[in-house]
Amino acid sequence: MNPRPISQITFAGVVAALYAVLTLALAPISFGVYQLRVAEALTVLPFLNRGAIAGLYVGCLVANYFGGQGILDIIIGPILTAGAATITYWLRRWEFGSLRLRTWLAPMPAVLFNAFGVAAYLAPIIQVDYWFAVQMIGLGELAACYLLGLPFLWILEKRIGWIFRGEQPSGQART
């Protein structure tokens, strides 16, 4: 049996649980137009491991089910998250620019998808101007994804990146 799919399923489960718990534990700042969804820092994880795409989708689905703004938030929010996560995954693999540049771009899909996509369905629900919603959600996403997510990505890549690449740390033999 190939351990790779099992490890990705496990990783997806951990990401889903972390996303849902972080979002719901910080519910007062995780929903609405004025949101700072701290769990969005996890949207950089597909840059390292594709299993995070499913984890982010399920985590967002669970979080929006229990704390969201209704059926549109439950359906569209996770789709937007999965779309952004997929592009983040592709960023690592695309052959343009340096890896450093692509690392800096890794949080951007989540910022753009959520700022424009979530605002599209949330603005009418909350009855605010679309562009105002884009700005407010975008600011929260920039903070979560770049102030929290990007340093998180750097730490993971530098300190424990070997886990995501399926390697052992230097000096340790495989068992």
mmCIF file of C-alpha atoms in Angstrom:
data_model
loop_
_atom_site.group_PDB
_atom_site.id
_atom_site.type_symbol
_atom_site.label_atom_id
_atom_site.label_comp_id
_atom_site.label_asym_id
_atom_site.label_seq_id
_atom_site.Cartn_x
_atom_site.Cartn_y
_atom_site.Cartn_z
ATOM 1 C CA MET A 1 0.000 0.000 0.000
ATOM 2 C CA ASN A 2 1.319 3.420 -0.963
ATOM 3 C CA PRO A 3 1.611 5.624 2.161
ATOM 4 C CA ARG A 4 1.465 8.879 0.171
ATOM 5 C CA PRO A 5 -2.355 9.011 -0.282
ATOM 6 C CA ILE A 6 -2.855 8.033 3.350
ATOM 7 C CA SER A 7 -0.560 10.794 4.542
ATOM 8 C CA GLN A 8 -2.384 13.326 2.359
ATOM 9 C CA ILE A 9 -5.771 12.221 3.683
ATOM 10 C CA THR A 10 -4.445 12.524 7.219
ATOM 11 C CA PHE A 11 -2.980 15.939 6.442
ATOM 12 C CA ALA A 12 -6.295 17.045 4.916
ATOM 13 C CA GLY A 13 -8.124 15.959 8.067
ATOM 14 C CA VAL A 14 -5.761 17.883 10.312
ATOM 15 C CA VAL A 15 -6.037 21.007 8.138
ATOM 16 C CA ALA A 16 -9.854 20.738 8.079
ATOM 17 C CA ALA A 17 -10.020 20.413 11.858
ATOM 18 C CA LEU A 18 -7.622 23.317 12.426
ATOM 19 C CA TYR A 19 -9.475 25.556 9.991
ATOM 20 C CA ALA A 20 -12.896 24.824 11.490
ATOM 21 C CA VAL A 21 -11.743 25.123 15.103
ATOM 22 C CA LEU A 22 -9.822 28.362 14.529
ATOM 23 C CA THR A 23 -12.730 29.913 12.650
ATOM 24 C CA LEU A 24 -15.398 28.903 15.151
ATOM 25 C CA ALA A 25 -13.288 29.647 18.231
ATOM 26 C CA LEU A 26 -12.727 33.154 16.867
ATOM 27 C CA ALA A 27 -16.260 33.469 15.469
ATOM 28 C CA PRO A 28 -16.796 37.123 16.450
ATOM 29 C CA ILE A 29 -14.003 38.167 14.081
ATOM 30 C CA SER A 30 -14.356 35.333 11.540
ATOM 31 C CA PHE A 31 -17.666 36.185 9.883
ATOM 32 C CA GLY A 32 -19.283 39.180 8.249
ATOM 33 C CA VAL A 33 -17.863 42.067 6.251
ATOM 34 C CA TYR A 34 -15.469 43.123 9.013
ATOM 35 C CA GLN A 35 -13.656 39.833 9.305
ATOM 36 C CA LEU A 36 -10.196 38.679 10.197
ATOM 37 C CA ARG A 37 -10.487 34.948 9.681
ATOM 38 C CA VAL A 38 -7.245 33.778 11.288
ATOM 39 C CA ALA A 39 -7.737 30.303 9.795
ATOM 40 C CA GLU A 40 -7.112 31.830 6.359
ATOM 41 C CA ALA A 41 -3.411 31.753 7.287
ATOM 42 C CA LEU A 42 -3.675 28.025 6.516
ATOM 43 C CA THR A 43 -4.469 28.768 2.865
ATOM 44 C CA VAL A 44 -0.725 28.781 2.129
ATOM 45 C CA LEU A 45 -0.482 25.055 2.918
ATOM 46 C CA PRO A 46 -1.384 23.832 -0.593
ATOM 47 C CA PHE A 47 1.882 25.438 -1.694
ATOM 48 C CA LEU A 48 3.571 22.594 0.205
ATOM 49 C CA ASN A 49 1.067 19.738 0.073
ATOM 50 C CA ARG A 50 -1.935 19.157 -2.182
ATOM 51 C CA GLY A 51 -3.770 17.365 0.626
ATOM 52 C CA ALA A 52 -4.416 20.800 2.109
ATOM 53 C CA ILE A 53 -6.838 21.626 -0.731
ATOM 54 C CA ALA A 54 -9.419 19.122 0.496
ATOM 55 C CA GLY A 55 -8.712 20.046 4.107
ATOM 56 C CA LEU A 56 -9.368 23.724 3.485
ATOM 57 C CA TYR A 57 -12.569 22.926 1.586
ATOM 58 C CA VAL A 58 -13.955 20.716 4.361
ATOM 59 C CA GLY A 59 -12.775 23.060 7.120
ATOM 60 C CA CYS A 60 -14.454 26.041 5.469
ATOM 61 C CA LEU A 61 -17.616 24.025 4.850
ATOM 62 C CA VAL A 62 -17.845 23.001 8.513
ATOM 63 C CA ALA A 63 -17.038 26.505 9.781
ATOM 64 C CA ASN A 64 -19.568 28.166 7.481
ATOM 65 C CA TYR A 65 -22.219 25.575 8.332
ATOM 66 C CA PHE A 66 -21.978 26.324 12.036
ATOM 67 C CA GLY A 67 -21.250 30.038 11.929
ATOM 68 C CA GLY A 68 -21.790 31.400 8.449
ATOM 69 C CA GLN A 69 -24.285 33.694 6.790
ATOM 70 C CA GLY A 70 -26.662 31.087 5.374
ATOM 71 C CA ILE A 71 -26.819 28.629 2.519
ATOM 72 C CA LEU A 72 -24.820 30.732 0.027
ATOM 73 C CA ASP A 73 -21.980 30.978 2.529
ATOM 74 C CA ILE A 74 -22.115 27.222 3.116
ATOM 75 C CA ILE A 75 -22.015 26.396 -0.597
ATOM 76 C CA ILE A 76 -20.006 29.162 -2.274
ATOM 77 C CA GLY A 77 -17.482 29.941 0.481
ATOM 78 C CA PRO A 78 -15.848 26.487 0.440
ATOM 79 C CA ILE A 79 -15.819 26.450 -3.372
ATOM 80 C CA LEU A 80 -13.960 29.763 -3.411
ATOM 81 C CA THR A 81 -11.547 28.454 -0.781
ATOM 82 C CA ALA A 82 -10.894 25.285 -2.793
ATOM 83 C CA GLY A 83 -10.371 27.323 -5.969
ATOM 84 C CA ALA A 84 -7.853 29.593 -4.270
ATOM 85 C CA ALA A 85 -6.134 26.576 -2.688
ATOM 86 C CA THR A 86 -5.830 24.871 -6.073
ATOM 87 C CA ILE A 87 -4.167 27.915 -7.613
ATOM 88 C CA THR A 88 -1.840 28.146 -4.604
ATOM 89 C CA TYR A 89 -0.881 24.500 -5.210
ATOM 90 C CA TRP A 90 -0.210 25.237 -8.892
ATOM 91 C CA LEU A 91 1.929 28.264 -8.046
ATOM 92 C CA ARG A 92 4.647 26.018 -6.633
ATOM 93 C CA ARG A 93 4.690 23.901 -9.760
ATOM 94 C CA TRP A 94 4.393 26.571 -12.477
ATOM 95 C CA GLU A 95 7.582 27.337 -14.339
ATOM 96 C CA PHE A 96 7.676 31.093 -14.003
ATOM 97 C CA GLY A 97 9.864 33.303 -11.883
ATOM 98 C CA SER A 98 11.870 32.069 -8.959
ATOM 99 C CA LEU A 99 10.578 29.882 -6.156
ATOM 100 C CA ARG A 100 11.024 32.900 -3.878
ATOM 101 C CA LEU A 101 8.662 34.968 -6.042
ATOM 102 C CA ARG A 102 6.113 32.158 -6.136
ATOM 103 C CA THR A 103 6.362 31.858 -2.337
ATOM 104 C CA TRP A 104 5.510 35.560 -2.029
ATOM 105 C CA LEU A 105 2.535 35.021 -4.352
ATOM 106 C CA ALA A 106 1.234 31.951 -2.467
ATOM 107 C CA PRO A 107 -1.197 33.887 -0.216
ATOM 108 C CA MET A 108 -2.570 36.020 -3.067
ATOM 109 C CA PRO A 109 -5.174 33.597 -4.509
ATOM 110 C CA ALA A 110 -6.985 33.416 -1.162
ATOM 111 C CA VAL A 111 -6.938 37.200 -0.840
ATOM 112 C CA LEU A 112 -8.381 37.737 -4.329
ATOM 113 C CA PHE A 113 -10.913 34.891 -4.318
ATOM 114 C CA ASN A 114 -12.298 35.891 -0.942
ATOM 115 C CA ALA A 115 -12.228 39.657 -1.411
ATOM 116 C CA PHE A 116 -14.118 39.550 -4.697
ATOM 117 C CA GLY A 117 -15.992 36.240 -4.439
ATOM 118 C CA VAL A 118 -17.205 36.365 -0.837
ATOM 119 C CA ALA A 119 -18.110 40.031 -1.239
ATOM 120 C CA ALA A 120 -20.282 39.121 -4.242
ATOM 121 C CA TYR A 121 -22.680 37.038 -2.171
ATOM 122 C CA LEU A 122 -22.136 38.574 1.265
ATOM 123 C CA ALA A 123 -22.765 42.226 0.332
ATOM 124 C CA PRO A 124 -26.418 41.649 -0.649
ATOM 125 C CA ILE A 125 -27.016 39.443 2.391
ATOM 126 C CA ILE A 126 -25.647 42.024 4.825
ATOM 127 C CA GLN A 127 -26.938 44.896 2.642
ATOM 128 C CA VAL A 128 -23.699 46.808 2.129
ATOM 129 C CA ASP A 129 -22.073 48.157 -1.012
ATOM 130 C CA TYR A 130 -20.143 45.530 -2.986
ATOM 131 C CA TRP A 131 -16.939 47.575 -3.246
ATOM 132 C CA PHE A 132 -17.033 48.355 0.451
ATOM 133 C CA ALA A 133 -17.328 44.619 1.157
ATOM 134 C CA VAL A 134 -14.429 43.899 -1.234
ATOM 135 C CA GLN A 135 -12.245 46.378 0.627
ATOM 136 C CA MET A 136 -13.138 45.184 4.128
ATOM 137 C CA ILE A 137 -12.900 41.467 3.360
ATOM 138 C CA GLY A 138 -9.742 42.111 1.321
ATOM 139 C CA LEU A 139 -8.060 43.915 4.228
ATOM 140 C CA GLY A 140 -8.878 41.055 6.579
ATOM 141 C CA GLU A 141 -7.595 38.532 4.059
ATOM 142 C CA LEU A 142 -4.387 40.491 3.495
ATOM 143 C CA ALA A 143 -3.761 40.510 7.235
ATOM 144 C CA ALA A 144 -4.529 36.819 7.719
ATOM 145 C CA CYS A 145 -2.742 35.575 4.614
ATOM 146 C CA TYR A 146 0.296 37.838 4.512
ATOM 147 C CA LEU A 147 0.905 38.810 8.147
ATOM 148 C CA LEU A 148 0.168 35.316 9.491
ATOM 149 C CA GLY A 149 0.170 32.908 6.537
ATOM 150 C CA LEU A 150 3.346 33.953 4.730
ATOM 151 C CA PRO A 151 5.593 33.792 7.837
ATOM 152 C CA PHE A 152 3.914 30.467 8.652
ATOM 153 C CA LEU A 153 4.836 29.212 5.161
ATOM 154 C CA TRP A 154 8.435 30.378 5.566
ATOM 155 C CA ILE A 155 8.754 28.616 8.918
ATOM 156 C CA LEU A 156 7.262 25.387 7.585
ATOM 157 C CA GLU A 157 9.439 25.440 4.493
ATOM 158 C CA LYS A 158 12.615 26.186 6.408
ATOM 159 C CA ARG A 159 12.125 24.135 9.568
ATOM 160 C CA ILE A 160 10.016 21.161 8.611
ATOM 161 C CA GLY A 161 9.748 21.365 4.845
ATOM 162 C CA TRP A 162 11.229 17.872 4.677
ATOM 163 C CA ILE A 163 7.908 16.503 5.982
ATOM 164 C CA PHE A 164 6.055 17.940 3.003
ATOM 165 C CA ARG A 165 8.662 16.671 0.537
ATOM 166 C CA GLY A 166 8.572 13.149 1.999
ATOM 167 C CA GLU A 167 12.202 13.235 3.140
ATOM 168 C CA GLN A 168 13.948 12.577 6.405
ATOM 169 C CA PRO A 169 15.811 15.413 8.104
ATOM 170 C CA SER A 170 19.540 15.345 7.442
ATOM 171 C CA GLY A 171 21.413 12.863 9.588
ATOM 172 C CA GLN A 172 18.458 10.507 10.115
ATOM 173 C CA ALA A 173 17.994 7.222 8.348
ATOM 174 C CA ARG A 174 14.681 5.947 7.047
ATOM 175 C CA THR A 175 13.128 3.142 9.028
#
